[in-house]
Every structure is written in C-alpha cells, then in structure tokens.
Amino acid sequence: MASVQPPPLRSLDDFLLSSARFAVPDVRELERWNNRVINNLLYYQSNYFLCALGFLLVVGYFQPLQLFVGMTVVTVLFLGFVWAAENKAPVRRFRRNHPLVTVLAILLASYVFVSLLGGVAVFLFGIAFPVLMVLVHASMRLRNLKNKLENKLESIGLKRTPMGLLLEALGQEQEAGS
C-alpha cells in the first residue's frame, strides 16, 4: 500500500470555468449519483480543501472562539463515530448500509452540541456551509477521462489520499473508482 500523498490542485478552468461540465444528477439512480460524488470528492479534494479553508478563515476572523469550539465538537464527534464503527459491529453495519444517514447524524449531533455551547451561527456558516457547497459541486460536476483515471489509481491502492482515507472511514471505500 502506498503512503498518503496529497493530490495536485486542479486548475480553476477544470474546477469551475469553461472546461467544467455540470449537470443535475438523476435522483432515480442513486448508485450512479453516489459514485459521481465519491469520485469527484477524490479528484477535486485539494480544491475542496482550499475552498473550505478559505471560508473557515473568513469566519474565523470574525468569530475565532466560536469557530474553534465548533470545529472541536465536530472533530470529537467524528472521531468518536469512527472509533465506534471500528469497534462495534452493529455501528459498522449501519455505517455501511446507511452512509447518508450516518453523515447527517454526525452533523446533527454536532449541531446540538454546538448550539448548547452557543456557536450555532458559526457552526452553520463556518462548517456546514462549506460541506454543503462541496457536496453540491461534487454532485453536479460531470467526470472527465483524467478524473476517471485518477480515481482508478486510488481505488486499486496505488495512490492513497486524505479524502480516500476519509471516505474509507465513512465506509465508502468500496464504491470509489466505479
């Protein structure tokens, strides 16, 4: 197995501008939509990371303490979920069978904890909004040949990336590259 390596930053032209092709996904074919999202998450992960980081820096400039509390709560809940999924068989089965419900449960639990701590607006705009924008882009961006090739390398284990590890922790590794 190869070591984890960050993927290259994709050009703005490929990511958003003229060569980028977008289409509304067919909601009747959930498996194809899921594959499109996973493969786009793998291919554009550096771009998504920079966009989310930029948004978090802007929010952090205006509300640094609340952003820190929100990020800490989400990180602790996510790590707790990953630990439970790896050590408890029923949680692992649920994660594999219901990935969307799993992610929504983590976000909802994060929201509840952060709201108890007073950082609702920071959580919604600093954490959930970038996640929403990434998922919308990954859902609507059509794949190209280079995208498909890179994802095959990831799926057969020749390349390991941070997003690949995150998807694996969420139980989505078997779909990557399809």
PDB file of C-alpha atoms in Angstrom:
ATOM      1  CA  MET A   1       0.000   0.000   0.000  1.00  0.00           C
ATOM      2  CA  ALA A   2       1.329   3.433  -0.931  1.00  0.00           C
ATOM      3  CA  SER A   3       1.787   6.223   1.600  1.00  0.00           C
ATOM      4  CA  VAL A   4      -0.745   9.022   1.865  1.00  0.00           C
ATOM      5  CA  GLN A   5       0.005  11.825  -0.560  1.00  0.00           C
ATOM      6  CA  PRO A   6      -1.961  14.988  -1.234  1.00  0.00           C
ATOM      7  CA  PRO A   7      -3.321  15.185  -4.781  1.00  0.00           C
ATOM      8  CA  PRO A   8      -2.472  18.103  -7.055  1.00  0.00           C
ATOM      9  CA  LEU A   9      -4.559  21.239  -7.107  1.00  0.00           C
ATOM     10  CA  ARG A  10      -6.810  21.140 -10.180  1.00  0.00           C
ATOM     11  CA  SER A  11      -6.929  24.197 -12.416  1.00  0.00           C
ATOM     12  CA  LEU A  12      -9.700  26.745 -11.957  1.00  0.00           C
ATOM     13  CA  ASP A  13     -10.691  26.079 -15.558  1.00  0.00           C
ATOM     14  CA  ASP A  14     -11.181  22.377 -14.801  1.00  0.00           C
ATOM     15  CA  PHE A  15     -12.798  23.004 -11.411  1.00  0.00           C
ATOM     16  CA  LEU A  16     -15.317  25.731 -12.258  1.00  0.00           C
ATOM     17  CA  LEU A  17     -14.829  27.567 -15.529  1.00  0.00           C
ATOM     18  CA  SER A  18     -15.057  26.829 -19.256  1.00  0.00           C
ATOM     19  CA  SER A  19     -13.935  23.192 -19.459  1.00  0.00           C
ATOM     20  CA  ALA A  20     -16.035  22.193 -16.438  1.00  0.00           C
ATOM     21  CA  ARG A  21     -19.273  20.442 -17.293  1.00  0.00           C
ATOM     22  CA  PHE A  22     -22.169  20.381 -14.854  1.00  0.00           C
ATOM     23  CA  ALA A  23     -25.493  18.554 -14.862  1.00  0.00           C
ATOM     24  CA  VAL A  24     -28.194  17.876 -12.317  1.00  0.00           C
ATOM     25  CA  PRO A  25     -27.822  14.259 -11.142  1.00  0.00           C
ATOM     26  CA  ASP A  26     -30.564  11.746 -11.841  1.00  0.00           C
ATOM     27  CA  VAL A  27     -32.059  11.148  -8.384  1.00  0.00           C
ATOM     28  CA  ARG A  28     -33.675   7.918  -9.598  1.00  0.00           C
ATOM     29  CA  GLU A  29     -30.229   6.337  -9.985  1.00  0.00           C
ATOM     30  CA  LEU A  30     -28.784   6.781  -6.503  1.00  0.00           C
ATOM     31  CA  GLU A  31     -25.850   4.441  -7.094  1.00  0.00           C
ATOM     32  CA  ARG A  32     -24.597   6.455 -10.087  1.00  0.00           C
ATOM     33  CA  TRP A  33     -25.095   9.708  -8.180  1.00  0.00           C
ATOM     34  CA  ASN A  34     -23.202   8.271  -5.190  1.00  0.00           C
ATOM     35  CA  ASN A  35     -20.342   7.181  -7.472  1.00  0.00           C
ATOM     36  CA  ARG A  36     -20.195  10.635  -9.087  1.00  0.00           C
ATOM     37  CA  VAL A  37     -19.988  12.333  -5.683  1.00  0.00           C
ATOM     38  CA  ILE A  38     -17.335   9.953  -4.339  1.00  0.00           C
ATOM     39  CA  ASN A  39     -15.186  10.185  -7.455  1.00  0.00           C
ATOM     40  CA  ASN A  40     -15.422  13.975  -7.582  1.00  0.00           C
ATOM     41  CA  LEU A  41     -14.553  14.160  -3.872  1.00  0.00           C
ATOM     42  CA  LEU A  42     -11.436  12.134  -4.592  1.00  0.00           C
ATOM     43  CA  TYR A  43     -10.432  14.042  -7.728  1.00  0.00           C
ATOM     44  CA  TYR A  44     -11.057  17.625  -6.537  1.00  0.00           C
ATOM     45  CA  GLN A  45     -10.156  17.131  -2.877  1.00  0.00           C
ATOM     46  CA  SER A  46      -7.356  19.724  -2.884  1.00  0.00           C
ATOM     47  CA  ASN A  47      -9.676  22.313  -4.436  1.00  0.00           C
ATOM     48  CA  TYR A  48     -12.415  21.488  -1.918  1.00  0.00           C
ATOM     49  CA  PHE A  49      -9.945  21.729   0.945  1.00  0.00           C
ATOM     50  CA  LEU A  50      -8.729  25.175  -0.171  1.00  0.00           C
ATOM     51  CA  CYS A  51     -12.293  26.481  -0.638  1.00  0.00           C
ATOM     52  CA  ALA A  52     -13.373  25.231   2.793  1.00  0.00           C
ATOM     53  CA  LEU A  53     -10.188  26.560   4.398  1.00  0.00           C
ATOM     54  CA  GLY A  54     -10.713  29.992   2.821  1.00  0.00           C
ATOM     55  CA  PHE A  55     -14.282  30.121   4.076  1.00  0.00           C
ATOM     56  CA  LEU A  56     -13.216  28.948   7.542  1.00  0.00           C
ATOM     57  CA  LEU A  57     -10.515  31.640   7.675  1.00  0.00           C
ATOM     58  CA  VAL A  58     -13.062  34.347   6.892  1.00  0.00           C
ATOM     59  CA  VAL A  59     -15.473  33.048   9.535  1.00  0.00           C
ATOM     60  CA  GLY A  60     -12.586  32.519  11.975  1.00  0.00           C
ATOM     61  CA  TYR A  61     -11.515  36.116  11.527  1.00  0.00           C
ATOM     62  CA  PHE A  62     -14.901  37.348  12.751  1.00  0.00           C
ATOM     63  CA  GLN A  63     -15.712  34.622  15.333  1.00  0.00           C
ATOM     64  CA  PRO A  64     -12.491  32.796  16.285  1.00  0.00           C
ATOM     65  CA  LEU A  65     -13.581  31.284  19.611  1.00  0.00           C
ATOM     66  CA  GLN A  66     -16.926  30.010  18.363  1.00  0.00           C
ATOM     67  CA  LEU A  67     -15.301  28.550  15.249  1.00  0.00           C
ATOM     68  CA  PHE A  68     -12.722  26.750  17.377  1.00  0.00           C
ATOM     69  CA  VAL A  69     -15.444  25.337  19.651  1.00  0.00           C
ATOM     70  CA  GLY A  70     -17.497  24.225  16.641  1.00  0.00           C
ATOM     71  CA  MET A  71     -14.548  22.546  14.931  1.00  0.00           C
ATOM     72  CA  THR A  72     -13.552  20.813  18.165  1.00  0.00           C
ATOM     73  CA  VAL A  73     -17.061  19.439  18.711  1.00  0.00           C
ATOM     74  CA  VAL A  74     -17.343  18.137  15.131  1.00  0.00           C
ATOM     75  CA  THR A  75     -13.876  16.563  15.284  1.00  0.00           C
ATOM     76  CA  VAL A  76     -14.565  14.828  18.603  1.00  0.00           C
ATOM     77  CA  LEU A  77     -17.935  13.518  17.389  1.00  0.00           C
ATOM     78  CA  PHE A  78     -16.472  12.300  14.102  1.00  0.00           C
ATOM     79  CA  LEU A  79     -13.551  10.548  15.805  1.00  0.00           C
ATOM     80  CA  GLY A  80     -15.962   9.022  18.329  1.00  0.00           C
ATOM     81  CA  PHE A  81     -18.112   7.723  15.497  1.00  0.00           C
ATOM     82  CA  VAL A  82     -15.126   6.265  13.642  1.00  0.00           C
ATOM     83  CA  TRP A  83     -13.949   4.556  16.833  1.00  0.00           C
ATOM     84  CA  ALA A  84     -17.436   3.134  17.486  1.00  0.00           C
ATOM     85  CA  ALA A  85     -17.772   1.982  13.876  1.00  0.00           C
ATOM     86  CA  GLU A  86     -14.449   0.164  14.018  1.00  0.00           C
ATOM     87  CA  ASN A  87     -15.040  -1.456  17.402  1.00  0.00           C
ATOM     88  CA  LYS A  88     -18.796  -2.156  17.407  1.00  0.00           C
ATOM     89  CA  ALA A  89     -20.238  -4.471  14.732  1.00  0.00           C
ATOM     90  CA  PRO A  90     -23.815  -3.018  14.700  1.00  0.00           C
ATOM     91  CA  VAL A  91     -22.466   0.509  14.189  1.00  0.00           C
ATOM     92  CA  ARG A  92     -20.179  -0.740  11.409  1.00  0.00           C
ATOM     93  CA  ARG A  93     -23.094  -2.432   9.600  1.00  0.00           C
ATOM     94  CA  PHE A  94     -25.260   0.684   9.958  1.00  0.00           C
ATOM     95  CA  ARG A  95     -22.444   2.862   8.572  1.00  0.00           C
ATOM     96  CA  ARG A  96     -22.064   0.638   5.502  1.00  0.00           C
ATOM     97  CA  ASN A  97     -25.798   0.306   4.852  1.00  0.00           C
ATOM     98  CA  HIS A  98     -26.799   3.930   5.501  1.00  0.00           C
ATOM     99  CA  PRO A  99     -23.887   6.311   4.688  1.00  0.00           C
ATOM    100  CA  LEU A 100     -26.055   9.412   4.160  1.00  0.00           C
ATOM    101  CA  VAL A 101     -27.896   8.897   7.452  1.00  0.00           C
ATOM    102  CA  THR A 102     -24.534   8.427   9.158  1.00  0.00           C
ATOM    103  CA  VAL A 103     -23.135  11.750   7.906  1.00  0.00           C
ATOM    104  CA  LEU A 104     -26.389  13.552   8.737  1.00  0.00           C
ATOM    105  CA  ALA A 105     -26.365  12.059  12.254  1.00  0.00           C
ATOM    106  CA  ILE A 106     -22.816  13.326  12.831  1.00  0.00           C
ATOM    107  CA  LEU A 107     -23.784  16.800  11.594  1.00  0.00           C
ATOM    108  CA  LEU A 108     -26.991  16.824  13.674  1.00  0.00           C
ATOM    109  CA  ALA A 109     -25.166  15.710  16.826  1.00  0.00           C
ATOM    110  CA  SER A 110     -22.550  18.390  16.166  1.00  0.00           C
ATOM    111  CA  TYR A 111     -25.293  20.981  15.753  1.00  0.00           C
ATOM    112  CA  VAL A 112     -26.907  20.002  19.061  1.00  0.00           C
ATOM    113  CA  PHE A 113     -23.634  20.146  20.985  1.00  0.00           C
ATOM    114  CA  VAL A 114     -22.522  23.408  19.395  1.00  0.00           C
ATOM    115  CA  SER A 115     -25.938  25.017  19.970  1.00  0.00           C
ATOM    116  CA  LEU A 116     -25.650  24.112  23.636  1.00  0.00           C
ATOM    117  CA  LEU A 117     -22.338  25.928  23.638  1.00  0.00           C
ATOM    118  CA  GLY A 118     -23.695  28.972  21.792  1.00  0.00           C
ATOM    119  CA  GLY A 119     -21.911  28.665  18.466  1.00  0.00           C
ATOM    120  CA  VAL A 120     -24.893  27.897  16.195  1.00  0.00           C
ATOM    121  CA  ALA A 121     -24.261  30.585  13.589  1.00  0.00           C
ATOM    122  CA  VAL A 122     -20.553  29.813  13.437  1.00  0.00           C
ATOM    123  CA  PHE A 123     -21.270  26.121  13.010  1.00  0.00           C
ATOM    124  CA  LEU A 124     -23.850  26.685  10.288  1.00  0.00           C
ATOM    125  CA  PHE A 125     -21.770  29.137   8.287  1.00  0.00           C
ATOM    126  CA  GLY A 126     -18.262  28.034   9.168  1.00  0.00           C
ATOM    127  CA  ILE A 127     -18.568  24.278   8.960  1.00  0.00           C
ATOM    128  CA  ALA A 128     -21.855  23.173   7.406  1.00  0.00           C
ATOM    129  CA  PHE A 129     -21.884  25.690   4.528  1.00  0.00           C
ATOM    130  CA  PRO A 130     -18.520  24.603   3.067  1.00  0.00           C
ATOM    131  CA  VAL A 131     -19.608  20.950   3.398  1.00  0.00           C
ATOM    132  CA  LEU A 132     -22.844  21.779   1.576  1.00  0.00           C
ATOM    133  CA  MET A 133     -21.001  23.615  -1.211  1.00  0.00           C
ATOM    134  CA  VAL A 134     -18.560  20.704  -1.656  1.00  0.00           C
ATOM    135  CA  LEU A 135     -21.422  18.194  -1.870  1.00  0.00           C
ATOM    136  CA  VAL A 136     -23.344  20.353  -4.375  1.00  0.00           C
ATOM    137  CA  HIS A 137     -20.266  20.722  -6.610  1.00  0.00           C
ATOM    138  CA  ALA A 138     -19.401  17.014  -6.320  1.00  0.00           C
ATOM    139  CA  SER A 139     -22.999  16.092  -7.174  1.00  0.00           C
ATOM    140  CA  MET A 140     -23.266  18.297 -10.236  1.00  0.00           C
ATOM    141  CA  ARG A 141     -19.761  18.128 -11.737  1.00  0.00           C
ATOM    142  CA  LEU A 142     -19.566  15.601 -14.554  1.00  0.00           C
ATOM    143  CA  ARG A 143     -16.451  13.436 -14.611  1.00  0.00           C
ATOM    144  CA  ASN A 144     -13.816  13.573 -17.356  1.00  0.00           C
ATOM    145  CA  LEU A 145     -11.296  10.973 -18.519  1.00  0.00           C
ATOM    146  CA  LYS A 146      -8.489  12.259 -16.302  1.00  0.00           C
ATOM    147  CA  ASN A 147     -10.840  12.174 -13.294  1.00  0.00           C
ATOM    148  CA  LYS A 148     -11.730   8.539 -14.007  1.00  0.00           C
ATOM    149  CA  LEU A 149      -8.059   7.512 -14.394  1.00  0.00           C
ATOM    150  CA  GLU A 150      -7.006   9.167 -11.133  1.00  0.00           C
ATOM    151  CA  ASN A 151      -9.889   7.523  -9.286  1.00  0.00           C
ATOM    152  CA  LYS A 152      -8.919   4.085 -10.609  1.00  0.00           C
ATOM    153  CA  LEU A 153      -5.407   4.556  -9.237  1.00  0.00           C
ATOM    154  CA  GLU A 154      -6.935   5.448  -5.856  1.00  0.00           C
ATOM    155  CA  SER A 155      -9.353   2.507  -5.874  1.00  0.00           C
ATOM    156  CA  ILE A 156      -6.732  -0.145  -6.654  1.00  0.00           C
ATOM    157  CA  GLY A 157      -4.467   1.171  -3.905  1.00  0.00           C
ATOM    158  CA  LEU A 158      -1.636   2.623  -5.992  1.00  0.00           C
ATOM    159  CA  LYS A 159      -2.357   6.079  -4.571  1.00  0.00           C
ATOM    160  CA  ARG A 160      -3.632   6.973  -1.100  1.00  0.00           C
ATOM    161  CA  THR A 161      -5.069  10.432  -0.451  1.00  0.00           C
ATOM    162  CA  PRO A 162      -6.605  12.155   2.578  1.00  0.00           C
ATOM    163  CA  MET A 163     -10.096  12.108   1.020  1.00  0.00           C
ATOM    164  CA  GLY A 164      -9.691   8.410   0.252  1.00  0.00           C
ATOM    165  CA  LEU A 165      -8.938   7.771   3.921  1.00  0.00           C
ATOM    166  CA  LEU A 166     -11.931   9.887   4.995  1.00  0.00           C
ATOM    167  CA  LEU A 167     -14.258   8.018   2.617  1.00  0.00           C
ATOM    168  CA  GLU A 168     -12.841   4.751   3.893  1.00  0.00           C
ATOM    169  CA  ALA A 169     -13.584   5.833   7.481  1.00  0.00           C
ATOM    170  CA  LEU A 170     -17.169   6.575   6.402  1.00  0.00           C
ATOM    171  CA  GLY A 171     -17.487   3.124   4.839  1.00  0.00           C
ATOM    172  CA  GLN A 172     -17.460   4.282   1.214  1.00  0.00           C
ATOM    173  CA  GLU A 173     -14.172   2.778   0.036  1.00  0.00           C
ATOM    174  CA  GLN A 174     -15.822   0.010  -1.961  1.00  0.00           C
ATOM    175  CA  GLU A 175     -17.542   2.491  -4.248  1.00  0.00           C
ATOM    176  CA  ALA A 176     -14.556   4.673  -5.022  1.00  0.00           C
ATOM    177  CA  GLY A 177     -13.448   4.354  -8.598  1.00  0.00           C
ATOM    178  CA  SER A 178     -16.598   2.703 -10.001  1.00  0.00           C
TER     179      SER A 178
END
